[in-house]
Coordinates of C-alpha atoms in Angstrom, one line a residue:
M397 CA -113.7 -212.7 128.1
S398 CA -112.1 -215.9 129.2
T399 CA -108.5 -216.8 129.6
A400 CA -108.7 -218.8 126.5
E401 CA -109.9 -215.8 124.6
Q402 CA -106.9 -213.9 125.8
H403 CA -104.6 -216.3 124.0
D404 CA -106.4 -215.7 120.8
G405 CA -104.4 -212.9 120.0
P406 CA -99.7 -184.3 138.8
G407 CA -103.0 -182.5 141.3
R408 CA -104.7 -186.0 141.5
R409 CA -101.4 -187.8 141.5
T410 CA -100.5 -186.2 144.7
L411 CA -103.8 -187.3 146.2
L412 CA -103.1 -190.9 145.2
R413 CA -99.6 -190.9 146.6
A414 CA -101.0 -189.7 149.9
A415 CA -103.8 -192.2 149.9
V416 CA -101.4 -195.1 149.2
A417 CA -99.0 -193.9 151.8
G418 CA -101.8 -193.8 154.3
G419 CA -102.3 -197.4 154.2
A420 CA -132.7 -196.3 120.7
A421 CA -134.0 -199.3 119.6
T422 CA -132.8 -199.9 116.0
A423 CA -133.8 -196.5 114.7
A424 CA -131.0 -195.2 112.5
V425 CA -129.3 -192.1 113.6
G426 CA -127.1 -190.7 110.9
S427 CA -124.5 -188.0 111.1
V428 CA -125.6 -184.8 112.6
T429 CA -125.9 -181.7 110.4
A430 CA -122.8 -179.6 109.9
A431 CA -124.3 -176.8 111.9
A432 CA -125.0 -179.1 114.9
A433 CA -121.5 -180.6 114.6
A434 CA -120.0 -177.1 114.7
A435 CA -122.2 -176.1 117.7
A436 CA -121.5 -179.2 119.7
P437 CA -117.9 -178.3 120.8
A438 CA -119.0 -174.9 121.9
Q439 CA -121.7 -176.3 124.0
A440 CA -119.5 -178.9 125.6
A441 CA -118.2 -176.4 128.2
A442 CA -121.7 -176.4 129.7
A443 CA -121.9 -180.1 130.2
G444 CA -120.7 -181.9 133.2
G445 CA -121.1 -181.8 137.0
G446 CA -117.9 -179.8 137.6
R447 CA -116.6 -176.8 135.6
F448 CA -114.6 -177.8 132.5
D449 CA -112.2 -175.3 131.0
T450 CA -112.2 -175.7 127.2
D451 CA -109.2 -173.3 126.8
S452 CA -106.9 -174.7 129.4
P453 CA -103.8 -176.3 127.8
R454 CA -104.3 -179.3 130.1
F455 CA -107.2 -181.7 130.1
T456 CA -108.0 -185.3 130.9
L457 CA -109.5 -188.2 128.9
A458 CA -110.7 -191.0 131.1
V459 CA -110.8 -194.5 129.8
L460 CA -112.9 -197.3 131.3
P461 CA -112.4 -200.9 130.1
D462 CA -114.2 -204.2 130.5
T463 CA -116.6 -203.8 133.5
Q464 CA -118.3 -207.2 132.7
Y465 CA -117.7 -208.9 136.0
L466 CA -119.6 -206.1 137.8
F467 CA -122.7 -207.0 135.8
D468 CA -122.6 -210.8 135.8
A469 CA -126.1 -212.3 136.3
D470 CA -127.0 -212.6 140.0
S471 CA -123.4 -211.9 141.2
A472 CA -123.6 -208.3 139.9
D473 CA -122.2 -205.5 142.0
P474 CA -122.4 -202.0 140.4
A475 CA -121.1 -200.2 143.5
P476 CA -117.5 -199.9 142.2
L477 CA -118.6 -198.4 139.0
R478 CA -120.9 -196.0 140.7
E479 CA -118.0 -194.8 142.8
T480 CA -115.9 -194.4 139.6
F481 CA -118.5 -192.2 138.1
R482 CA -118.9 -190.2 141.3
H483 CA -115.2 -189.6 141.2
L484 CA -115.2 -188.4 137.6
V485 CA -118.0 -186.0 138.4
A486 CA -116.4 -184.7 141.5
D487 CA -112.9 -184.4 139.9
R488 CA -114.0 -182.9 136.7
S489 CA -113.0 -179.4 137.5
A490 CA -109.8 -180.2 139.3
S491 CA -108.5 -182.6 136.6
N492 CA -110.3 -180.8 133.7
I493 CA -111.9 -184.0 132.6
A494 CA -113.1 -183.6 129.0
F495 CA -114.6 -187.0 128.3
M496 CA -114.8 -190.6 129.4
T497 CA -114.8 -193.5 126.9
H498 CA -115.8 -197.1 127.7
L499 CA -114.0 -199.8 125.7
G500 CA -116.7 -202.5 125.6
D501 CA -117.7 -205.6 127.5
V502 CA -120.0 -203.5 129.7
T503 CA -121.7 -206.8 130.9
E504 CA -120.8 -210.5 131.1
H505 CA -123.8 -212.0 129.1
G506 CA -125.5 -209.0 127.4
T507 CA -128.9 -210.1 128.9
E508 CA -131.8 -207.6 129.3
D509 CA -131.3 -207.6 133.1
E510 CA -127.5 -207.0 133.0
I511 CA -127.7 -204.3 130.3
R512 CA -130.6 -202.6 132.1
R513 CA -128.7 -202.6 135.4
A514 CA -125.6 -201.2 133.7
A515 CA -127.6 -198.5 132.0
R516 CA -129.1 -197.4 135.4
T517 CA -125.6 -197.3 136.8
F518 CA -124.5 -194.9 134.1
R519 CA -127.1 -192.4 135.3
T520 CA -124.5 -191.4 138.0
L521 CA -122.4 -190.0 135.2
H522 CA -125.1 -189.0 132.7
G523 CA -125.5 -185.3 132.1
K524 CA -122.4 -184.5 134.2
V525 CA -119.4 -185.8 132.1
P526 CA -119.9 -186.7 128.4
Y527 CA -119.0 -190.2 127.5
S528 CA -119.1 -192.9 124.8
V529 CA -119.7 -196.7 125.1
L530 CA -119.2 -199.4 122.5
A531 CA -120.2 -203.0 122.3
G532 CA -117.8 -205.8 123.3
N533 CA -118.2 -209.4 122.5
H534 CA -119.9 -210.1 125.8
D535 CA -122.6 -207.4 125.2
I536 CA -123.9 -208.9 121.9
A537 CA -123.6 -212.1 120.0
S538 CA -119.9 -212.3 119.5
S539 CA -120.2 -214.0 116.1
T540 CA -121.9 -210.9 114.6
D541 CA -120.7 -207.5 113.4
D542 CA -122.4 -204.1 113.6
Q543 CA -125.1 -205.2 111.1
R544 CA -126.6 -207.5 113.7
G545 CA -129.7 -205.5 114.2
E546 CA -131.7 -204.9 117.4
T547 CA -130.2 -206.0 120.8
A548 CA -130.7 -205.2 124.4
Y549 CA -127.4 -203.4 124.2
L550 CA -128.6 -201.1 121.3
R551 CA -131.8 -200.3 123.1
E552 CA -129.9 -198.9 126.2
F553 CA -126.5 -197.8 124.7
G554 CA -127.6 -196.9 121.2
P555 CA -127.6 -193.3 119.8
R556 CA -130.6 -192.2 121.8
R557 CA -128.4 -192.3 125.0
Y558 CA -126.0 -189.8 123.6
A559 CA -128.4 -187.5 121.7
S560 CA -128.6 -185.0 124.6
M561 CA -124.8 -184.8 125.0
P562 CA -123.3 -181.6 123.5
T563 CA -120.3 -183.6 122.3
F564 CA -122.3 -186.2 120.4
G565 CA -121.7 -185.9 116.6
G566 CA -123.6 -188.8 115.2
A567 CA -123.8 -192.6 114.8
S568 CA -123.6 -195.1 112.0
P569 CA -127.0 -196.1 110.5
D570 CA -126.9 -199.4 112.4
G571 CA -126.4 -197.5 115.7
Y572 CA -123.3 -199.4 116.9
N573 CA -120.6 -196.9 115.9
S574 CA -120.6 -193.3 117.1
Y575 CA -118.4 -190.3 117.3
H576 CA -118.0 -187.3 119.6
V577 CA -116.3 -183.9 119.1
L578 CA -114.7 -182.4 122.2
R579 CA -113.5 -178.9 122.7
A580 CA -110.3 -179.0 124.9
A581 CA -107.0 -177.1 125.0
G582 CA -108.5 -174.5 122.7
R583 CA -109.1 -176.9 119.8
D584 CA -111.5 -179.6 118.7
W585 CA -110.8 -183.3 119.1
L586 CA -112.5 -186.3 117.6
V587 CA -113.4 -189.6 119.5
L588 CA -114.4 -192.5 117.3
A589 CA -116.1 -195.4 119.2
L590 CA -116.2 -198.5 117.0
D591 CA -118.0 -201.8 117.5
W592 CA -116.4 -205.0 118.5
R593 CA -116.6 -206.1 114.9
T594 CA -116.9 -203.1 112.5
S595 CA -118.3 -204.2 109.1
D596 CA -117.1 -202.7 105.8
K597 CA -120.1 -200.4 106.0
G598 CA -119.0 -199.4 109.5
L599 CA -115.5 -198.6 108.2
S600 CA -116.9 -196.6 105.4
W601 CA -119.0 -194.6 107.8
A602 CA -115.9 -194.0 110.0
Q603 CA -113.9 -192.8 107.0
G604 CA -116.8 -190.4 106.2
V605 CA -116.6 -189.0 109.7
L606 CA -112.8 -188.4 109.4
D607 CA -113.3 -186.9 105.9
A608 CA -116.0 -184.5 107.4
H609 CA -113.5 -183.4 110.1
P610 CA -110.2 -183.4 108.3
A611 CA -108.4 -181.0 110.7
L612 CA -109.3 -182.8 114.0
P613 CA -106.9 -185.0 115.8
A614 CA -108.7 -188.3 116.5
V615 CA -108.7 -191.0 119.2
L616 CA -110.0 -194.3 118.1
T617 CA -111.6 -196.6 120.6
T618 CA -112.7 -200.2 120.1
H619 CA -112.9 -203.4 122.1
D620 CA -110.5 -205.7 120.2
L621 CA -107.4 -204.0 119.0
A622 CA -104.2 -205.5 120.3
F623 CA -102.8 -208.0 122.8
A624 CA -99.9 -207.7 125.1
R625 CA -97.1 -209.9 126.5
E626 CA -96.1 -210.0 130.2
D627 CA -93.3 -207.4 129.5
G628 CA -95.9 -204.9 128.3
S629 CA -95.1 -205.0 124.6
A630 CA -98.1 -205.3 122.3
S631 CA -99.0 -206.5 118.8
L632 CA -102.1 -206.0 116.8
S633 CA -104.8 -208.7 117.0
G634 CA -106.5 -210.0 113.9
N635 CA -109.3 -207.4 114.2
G636 CA -106.7 -204.8 115.1
Q637 CA -104.8 -205.5 111.9
R638 CA -108.0 -205.1 109.9
L639 CA -108.6 -201.7 111.5
W640 CA -105.0 -200.7 111.0
D641 CA -105.1 -201.6 107.3
G642 CA -108.6 -200.4 106.6
L643 CA -108.7 -197.2 108.6
I644 CA -105.9 -196.2 110.9
R645 CA -102.7 -196.2 108.9
A646 CA -104.0 -194.1 106.0
N647 CA -105.6 -191.4 108.3
D648 CA -102.9 -189.3 109.9
Q649 CA -105.5 -187.8 112.2
I650 CA -105.6 -190.9 114.4
F651 CA -102.7 -190.6 116.8
L652 CA -104.0 -192.7 119.6
A653 CA -106.0 -196.0 119.5
L654 CA -107.3 -197.7 122.6
G655 CA -108.7 -201.2 123.1
G656 CA -109.6 -203.6 125.9
H657 CA -110.6 -207.3 125.7
Y658 CA -107.2 -208.8 126.3
W659 CA -105.0 -208.7 129.4
P660 CA -102.4 -207.9 130.6
P661 CA -102.3 -204.2 129.6
G662 CA -99.6 -203.2 127.1
R663 CA -98.7 -200.7 124.4
T664 CA -96.8 -200.3 121.2
V665 CA -96.1 -197.5 118.7
L666 CA -96.7 -198.0 115.0
T667 CA -95.8 -195.8 112.1
N668 CA -98.6 -194.7 109.7
D669 CA -98.5 -193.9 106.0
A670 CA -97.6 -190.3 106.8
D671 CA -94.5 -191.6 108.7
N672 CA -96.0 -190.5 112.1
D673 CA -96.4 -192.3 115.3
V674 CA -99.7 -194.0 116.3
H675 CA -99.9 -195.1 119.9
I676 CA -101.7 -198.4 120.4
H677 CA -102.8 -199.2 124.0
I678 CA -104.5 -202.1 125.7
T679 CA -106.4 -201.3 128.8
N680 CA -108.1 -204.1 130.8
Y681 CA -108.2 -204.9 134.5
Q682 CA -111.0 -207.5 134.7
D683 CA -108.4 -210.1 135.8
R684 CA -107.6 -207.9 138.8
Y685 CA -109.2 -208.1 142.3
Y686 CA -113.0 -207.5 142.2
G687 CA -113.1 -207.7 138.5
G688 CA -111.0 -204.6 138.2
A689 CA -113.3 -202.7 140.7
G690 CA -114.3 -200.1 138.1
M691 CA -110.6 -199.1 137.6
I692 CA -110.0 -196.3 135.2
R693 CA -107.1 -195.0 133.3
T694 CA -106.6 -191.3 132.8
Y695 CA -104.8 -189.7 129.9
G696 CA -103.6 -186.2 131.1
F697 CA -102.9 -184.1 128.0
D698 CA -100.5 -181.3 128.6
T699 CA -100.1 -179.3 125.4
V700 CA -97.6 -177.0 127.0
R701 CA -95.2 -179.6 128.1
G702 CA -95.9 -181.8 125.1
V703 CA -96.8 -184.9 127.1
I704 CA -99.7 -187.2 127.9
D705 CA -99.4 -188.5 131.5
V706 CA -101.1 -191.8 132.0
E707 CA -102.3 -193.1 135.4
T708 CA -104.4 -196.1 136.5
F709 CA -106.4 -196.3 139.7
A710 CA -109.6 -197.6 141.4
P711 CA -111.7 -194.8 142.8
W712 CA -113.8 -197.3 144.8
F713 CA -110.7 -198.2 146.9
L714 CA -109.3 -194.7 146.8
A715 CA -112.5 -193.4 148.5
R716 CA -111.9 -195.8 151.5
D717 CA -110.1 -195.0 154.7
P718 CA -106.5 -196.2 154.0
A719 CA -106.3 -197.7 157.5
R720 CA -109.4 -199.9 156.7
R721 CA -108.4 -201.1 153.3
T722 CA -107.9 -204.9 153.0
P723 CA -104.5 -206.0 151.6
L724 CA -106.1 -206.7 148.2
E725 CA -107.7 -203.3 148.2
A726 CA -104.5 -201.6 149.1
E727 CA -102.7 -203.5 146.4
T728 CA -105.2 -202.5 143.7
V729 CA -105.9 -198.9 144.6
E730 CA -103.3 -197.7 142.1
L731 CA -101.2 -199.5 139.5
T732 CA -97.8 -198.1 139.0
G733 CA -96.0 -200.5 136.7
P734 CA -94.6 -199.3 133.3
A735 CA -97.8 -200.6 131.5
D736 CA -100.1 -198.6 133.7
R737 CA -98.3 -195.4 134.7
F738 CA -96.2 -193.7 132.1
S739 CA -95.8 -190.5 130.0
L740 CA -95.9 -190.1 126.3
S741 CA -93.9 -187.3 124.6
V742 CA -96.0 -185.7 121.9
D743 CA -95.1 -182.5 120.1
F744 CA -98.7 -181.8 119.3
D745 CA -98.1 -179.0 116.8
A746 CA -95.6 -181.2 114.9
R747 CA -97.6 -184.4 115.1
F748 CA -100.8 -182.7 113.8
S749 CA -99.1 -180.4 111.3
G750 CA -99.9 -182.7 108.3
F751 CA -103.6 -182.3 108.7
S752 CA -104.0 -179.3 111.0
P753 CA -101.0 -177.0 110.6
V754 CA -100.4 -174.3 113.1
V755 CA -101.2 -171.0 111.4
P756 CA -98.8 -168.4 113.0
P757 CA -100.5 -165.2 114.1
E758 CA -100.1 -162.2 112.0
P759 CA -97.8 -159.4 113.3
R760 CA -99.7 -156.9 115.4
P761 CA -99.2 -153.2 114.8
A762 CA -97.5 -151.2 117.5
S763 CA -100.7 -149.2 118.0
A764 CA -102.5 -152.4 119.1
V765 CA -100.0 -153.1 122.0
M766 CA -99.5 -149.7 123.6
P767 CA -101.9 -149.5 126.5
R768 CA -102.4 -146.4 128.6
G769 CA -99.2 -145.5 130.4
T770 CA -96.8 -146.9 127.8
V771 CA -93.4 -145.2 128.4
A772 CA -91.4 -146.9 125.7
Y773 CA -91.8 -149.7 123.1
W774 CA -89.1 -151.1 120.9
R775 CA -89.4 -153.7 118.2
F776 CA -87.0 -154.8 115.5
D777 CA -89.2 -155.1 112.4
A778 CA -89.5 -152.4 109.7
S779 CA -91.8 -150.4 111.9
G780 CA -89.0 -149.9 114.5
M781 CA -85.8 -149.9 112.6
T782 CA -84.1 -150.3 109.2
T783 CA -83.9 -154.0 108.8
V784 CA -81.2 -156.0 107.0
P785 CA -81.2 -159.6 105.6
D786 CA -81.6 -162.4 108.2
G787 CA -78.3 -163.0 109.9
D788 CA -76.6 -159.9 108.6
P789 CA -74.9 -157.5 111.1
V790 CA -76.7 -154.5 112.5
A791 CA -74.3 -151.6 112.2
D792 CA -73.1 -149.4 115.0
G793 CA -75.1 -146.2 115.0
S794 CA -78.3 -147.9 113.8
V795 CA -81.4 -146.6 115.6
V796 CA -84.3 -148.5 117.0
R797 CA -87.2 -146.1 117.3
D798 CA -89.3 -145.8 120.4
L799 CA -92.7 -146.4 118.9
S800 CA -94.5 -144.9 121.9
G801 CA -93.5 -141.5 120.6
H802 CA -91.8 -140.4 123.8
G803 CA -88.3 -140.1 122.3
N804 CA -86.6 -143.0 124.0
D805 CA -84.9 -144.2 120.8
L806 CA -82.1 -146.8 121.1
T807 CA -78.7 -146.6 119.3
V808 CA -76.5 -149.6 118.6
R809 CA -72.9 -149.7 119.9
R810 CA -70.5 -152.6 120.0
L811 CA -68.5 -153.2 123.1
H812 CA -64.7 -153.2 123.2
S813 CA -63.3 -154.7 119.9
S814 CA -66.4 -156.8 119.1
G815 CA -66.8 -157.9 115.6
P816 CA -69.9 -157.8 113.2
D817 CA -71.4 -161.0 114.7
A818 CA -71.8 -159.3 118.1
L819 CA -75.2 -158.1 116.8
T820 CA -77.2 -159.5 113.9
W821 CA -80.8 -159.1 112.7
S822 CA -83.0 -162.1 113.0
A823 CA -86.4 -163.1 111.7
D824 CA -86.7 -165.5 114.6
H825 CA -89.3 -164.5 117.2
H826 CA -91.6 -165.7 119.9
P827 CA -94.8 -167.1 118.3
G828 CA -96.9 -164.7 120.4
Q829 CA -94.7 -161.7 119.9
P830 CA -96.4 -158.7 118.1
A831 CA -93.4 -158.1 115.8
H832 CA -92.0 -161.0 113.8
A833 CA -88.3 -160.1 114.3
G834 CA -85.5 -160.0 116.9
L835 CA -81.9 -159.3 117.4
R836 CA -79.2 -161.9 118.0
F837 CA -76.6 -160.8 120.5
G838 CA -73.2 -162.5 120.4
G839 CA -71.8 -161.5 123.7
G840 CA -69.4 -163.4 126.0
K841 CA -66.4 -163.3 128.2
A842 CA -62.7 -163.8 127.5
P843 CA -62.3 -161.5 125.8
D844 CA -65.3 -159.4 126.8
R845 CA -67.5 -158.8 123.8
G846 CA -71.0 -157.9 122.9
A847 CA -73.3 -155.1 121.8
V848 CA -75.7 -152.7 123.5
L849 CA -78.6 -150.6 122.5
R850 CA -78.8 -147.4 124.6
T851 CA -81.1 -144.4 125.0
G852 CA -79.7 -141.0 124.2
P853 CA -78.5 -138.6 126.9
R854 CA -81.8 -136.6 126.9
A855 CA -84.3 -139.5 126.8
P856 CA -87.1 -139.1 129.3
L857 CA -86.8 -142.8 130.3
N858 CA -83.4 -142.1 131.8
S859 CA -84.9 -140.2 134.7
E860 CA -88.3 -141.8 135.0
K861 CA -89.0 -142.8 138.6
F862 CA -92.1 -145.0 138.2
L863 CA -93.6 -144.1 141.6
R864 CA -97.0 -145.4 140.6
G865 CA -95.6 -148.8 139.5
Y866 CA -94.3 -150.2 136.3
T867 CA -94.3 -153.2 134.0
V868 CA -91.1 -154.1 132.1
E869 CA -91.5 -156.8 129.5
T870 CA -89.2 -158.5 127.0
F871 CA -88.9 -161.7 124.9
V872 CA -85.7 -163.7 125.2
R873 CA -84.3 -166.9 123.8
L874 CA -81.0 -168.6 124.9
P875 CA -79.0 -170.6 122.4
D876 CA -79.0 -174.4 122.4
P877 CA -76.4 -175.5 123.1
F878 CA -75.6 -172.8 125.6
E879 CA -71.9 -172.7 125.1
G880 CA -69.1 -170.6 126.6
D881 CA -68.8 -168.5 129.8
H882 CA -71.9 -166.2 130.1
N883 CA -72.2 -166.0 133.8
W884 CA -74.0 -162.9 135.1
M885 CA -74.7 -161.5 131.7
G886 CA -77.2 -158.6 131.6
I887 CA -80.4 -158.5 129.5
L888 CA -81.5 -154.9 130.3
S889 CA -80.5 -152.3 132.8
W890 CA -80.2 -148.6 133.7
E891 CA -76.7 -147.2 133.8
G892 CA -75.2 -145.6 137.0
R893 CA -74.0 -146.7 140.4
N894 CA -76.6 -147.3 143.1
G895 CA -74.2 -145.8 145.6
D896 CA -74.5 -142.5 143.7
A897 CA -78.2 -142.6 144.4
G898 CA -77.5 -142.9 148.2
K899 CA -78.2 -146.6 148.5
T900 CA -76.3 -148.6 151.1
T901 CA -77.9 -152.0 151.4
G902 CA -76.8 -153.8 148.2
W903 CA -74.1 -156.3 147.3
S904 CA -72.0 -153.5 146.0
P905 CA -72.5 -149.7 145.6
L906 CA -71.0 -150.0 142.1
E907 CA -73.8 -152.1 140.6
P908 CA -76.6 -150.3 138.7
T909 CA -79.9 -149.2 140.2
C910 CA -81.9 -151.7 138.1
S911 CA -81.0 -154.7 136.0
L912 CA -82.3 -158.0 134.7
N913 CA -79.5 -160.6 134.6
L914 CA -78.8 -164.3 134.1
S915 CA -76.9 -166.2 136.9
P916 CA -74.5 -169.1 136.2
E917 CA -77.3 -171.5 137.0
R918 CA -79.5 -169.8 134.3
F919 CA -81.7 -168.2 137.0
L920 CA -83.1 -164.8 136.0
Q921 CA -82.2 -162.1 138.5
F922 CA -84.1 -158.8 138.7
V923 CA -82.5 -156.5 141.2
V924 CA -83.8 -153.0 141.8
Y925 CA -82.9 -150.1 144.1
P926 CA -86.2 -148.4 144.7
H927 CA -86.5 -144.6 144.5
R928 CA -88.1 -144.4 147.9
Q929 CA -86.5 -147.2 150.0
D930 CA -82.9 -147.8 150.8
A931 CA -83.2 -151.5 149.8
D932 CA -82.4 -153.8 146.9
P933 CA -85.3 -156.3 146.7
T934 CA -84.4 -159.0 144.2
S935 CA -86.5 -161.5 142.3
W936 CA -85.1 -164.9 141.3
S937 CA -86.6 -167.3 138.7
H938 CA -86.1 -171.0 138.2
A939 CA -83.5 -172.3 135.8
V940 CA -84.9 -171.0 132.5
P941 CA -84.7 -173.2 129.3
V942 CA -82.5 -172.9 126.3
G943 CA -83.5 -173.2 122.7
R944 CA -86.9 -171.6 123.0
W945 CA -88.4 -168.2 123.3
M946 CA -89.8 -167.1 126.6
H947 CA -91.6 -164.0 127.8
I948 CA -90.3 -162.2 130.9
A949 CA -92.2 -159.5 132.8
V950 CA -91.5 -157.6 136.0
V951 CA -94.6 -156.0 137.5
N952 CA -94.5 -153.4 140.3
D953 CA -97.7 -152.1 141.8
G954 CA -95.9 -149.3 143.7
R955 CA -95.3 -151.5 146.7
H956 CA -93.8 -154.8 145.6
S957 CA -92.3 -156.3 142.5
V958 CA -93.3 -159.6 141.0
M959 CA -91.5 -161.5 138.1
Y960 CA -93.4 -163.6 135.6
V961 CA -92.0 -166.1 133.1
D962 CA -94.3 -167.1 130.3
G963 CA -97.2 -165.7 132.3
S964 CA -96.5 -167.7 135.4
K965 CA -95.5 -165.9 138.6
I966 CA -92.2 -167.2 139.9
A967 CA -91.8 -168.2 143.6
R968 CA -88.8 -166.1 144.7
N969 CA -90.3 -162.6 144.7
P970 CA -89.3 -160.4 147.6
T971 CA -91.9 -159.1 150.1
A972 CA -89.7 -156.0 150.9
P973 CA -91.4 -152.7 149.9
S974 CA -90.3 -151.4 146.6
T975 CA -91.5 -148.0 145.3
G976 CA -90.1 -146.7 142.0
I977 CA -86.7 -147.0 140.5
A978 CA -83.7 -144.9 141.6
T979 CA -82.8 -143.7 138.1
L980 CA -79.9 -141.2 137.9
G981 CA -80.6 -139.6 134.5
K982 CA -78.4 -142.1 132.8
P983 CA -79.2 -144.3 129.7
F984 CA -81.4 -147.3 129.7
V985 CA -79.7 -150.3 128.0
L986 CA -80.7 -153.4 126.2
G987 CA -78.0 -156.1 125.9
A988 CA -75.8 -155.7 129.0
T989 CA -75.4 -154.6 132.6
Q990 CA -72.7 -152.2 133.9
F991 CA -70.5 -152.5 136.9
D992 CA -68.8 -149.3 138.1
E993 CA -70.2 -147.7 135.0
A994 CA -68.3 -150.0 132.7
F995 CA -69.6 -152.8 130.5
G996 CA -67.8 -156.2 130.4
Q997 CA -69.5 -158.9 128.5
G998 CA -72.7 -158.5 126.6
F999 CA -75.8 -160.6 126.3
Y1000 CA -75.7 -164.0 124.4
G1001 CA -78.9 -164.9 122.7
W1002 CA -81.9 -163.3 121.1
I1003 CA -84.0 -160.4 122.4
G1004 CA -87.4 -159.5 120.9
D1005 CA -90.0 -156.8 121.5
T1006 CA -89.4 -154.9 124.7
R1007 CA -92.0 -152.6 126.4
I1008 CA -92.1 -150.5 129.5
V1009 CA -95.4 -149.3 130.9
G1010 CA -95.7 -146.9 133.8
R1011 CA -98.2 -148.9 135.7
P1012 CA -98.8 -152.5 136.7
L1013 CA -100.3 -154.7 134.1
R1014 CA -102.2 -158.0 134.5
P1015 CA -100.8 -161.1 132.6
R1016 CA -103.8 -160.9 130.2
D1017 CA -102.5 -157.5 129.2
F1018 CA -98.9 -158.5 128.5
L1019 CA -97.4 -158.3 125.0
T1020 CA -98.5 -161.9 124.6
P1021 CA -101.6 -162.3 126.7
F1022 CA -101.7 -165.0 129.4
D1023 CA -105.0 -166.0 131.2

């Protein structure tokens, strides 16, 4: 496009930082059959040059805008785009690249020669990373819409090009609009690629695609959507307003819409008819050095953190020796302004709940989560205890049964003069927890208060030494706000002084032989005095979050202990040998840690299912499995 037309309206990130620092004819192809559409996402994992993980919660969508100046009659230079495609292929596994979408204006004049040369360049990517392309106003006669009939563009970039791609879902009868279904982050996603000027027939077709895939979050791509100001703010163009009114605003599935055509880049957020955000972005770098040099923008979806991290860079310049980059190349290798590098906060479950609500898993019976070697398993639903209404106190003397059948039942006792709210029953639970229930502990200091659940004096767990290793798991949630003084509160422990077990190396001989605690900085601390060694190897986590459930596991293989939080191994695990636990025949406790065989404060927050297994487990075998 011309200037006049403009006025009409973190793995790879580390690499970039280091690099910068260093210097079918017109044949109609209708929608695919339902069976083929269903099969396409499952096949998508096999496509691509690198390995793509369909189940990873993190994946990348690559966006390629206006490459027209690289295919401009006799001044064409496809080298930058070939390098971009090589980068996507090489980086597919590392960045988990699901798909690439081109935003139109592939060429400058749309001639047979330009289109053919561009199509040959796409061979670098073809069959290795799935992609979509749509027509911009420079690829076809700009005065026409998608009913224009045969063109050089359609012959090379029509439905036949995508037919072999496992993501390809189908195209409109005219061939200028298409859609793809991707499998990423354990779910299916829809990409709609719409023509420069989508006719009423095209909009009807697009609505039909959305209607046929009502539970799929959708990304809409087109050439002319919005224009931006120098401050990065954006407004819908005339064509963008037509798409908004005729398709986007009434379809809650569309959460992200991407366009090129105009520069500079920019973005805005609009509210659709369901009162949800729709992110509108302009991506175009043809005004930059070397016609943008095949610059791409990556959208890094992180469904765990609830963000989309956006970056913009030129692989052609990135591949060069930093010391040999010219000033313009160094300036263009990566764009870091607020319109080119930013993060979007997206609560994916909440945003998609109107059309694809999260179905919580059903509770799992105790028999399904007691692997070989289970020593004790406690849960707080009706299978494990007599429940009370949500929020009501759990009385002293209440029993939580050990569902392993080994007799390690827990009995409730309040500490000191604690009142009823020191322990209440709760229906709140971790979404991956087998039982859909928990206990809320109201412990704290000044005055000391809380509640504990203790094994009986003859429970086998009291004297279990775990010489072959162990796995201790529990689910915990800290309140938000995390108010009051709760420093060094205990989550679980064995009673007894380590000094009585003959241990001499610890902070104090009066602390118990094994405990899981929370420091003032909200670091988890697992300290154990092994049965075999005179030592106190201690694991420390990062500062754990408040307001959400987390899974905690400590795994010992008979030699060393490793703590996991939400399936991730923490950094500060000791290398010191650790064999068994120096238990003294005294009770195991949930809800507090003793000092000199006396309880002070109790735990403050929620505790869910807790299990102890007499051997090391892998994360995939935890109470909530982690890959």
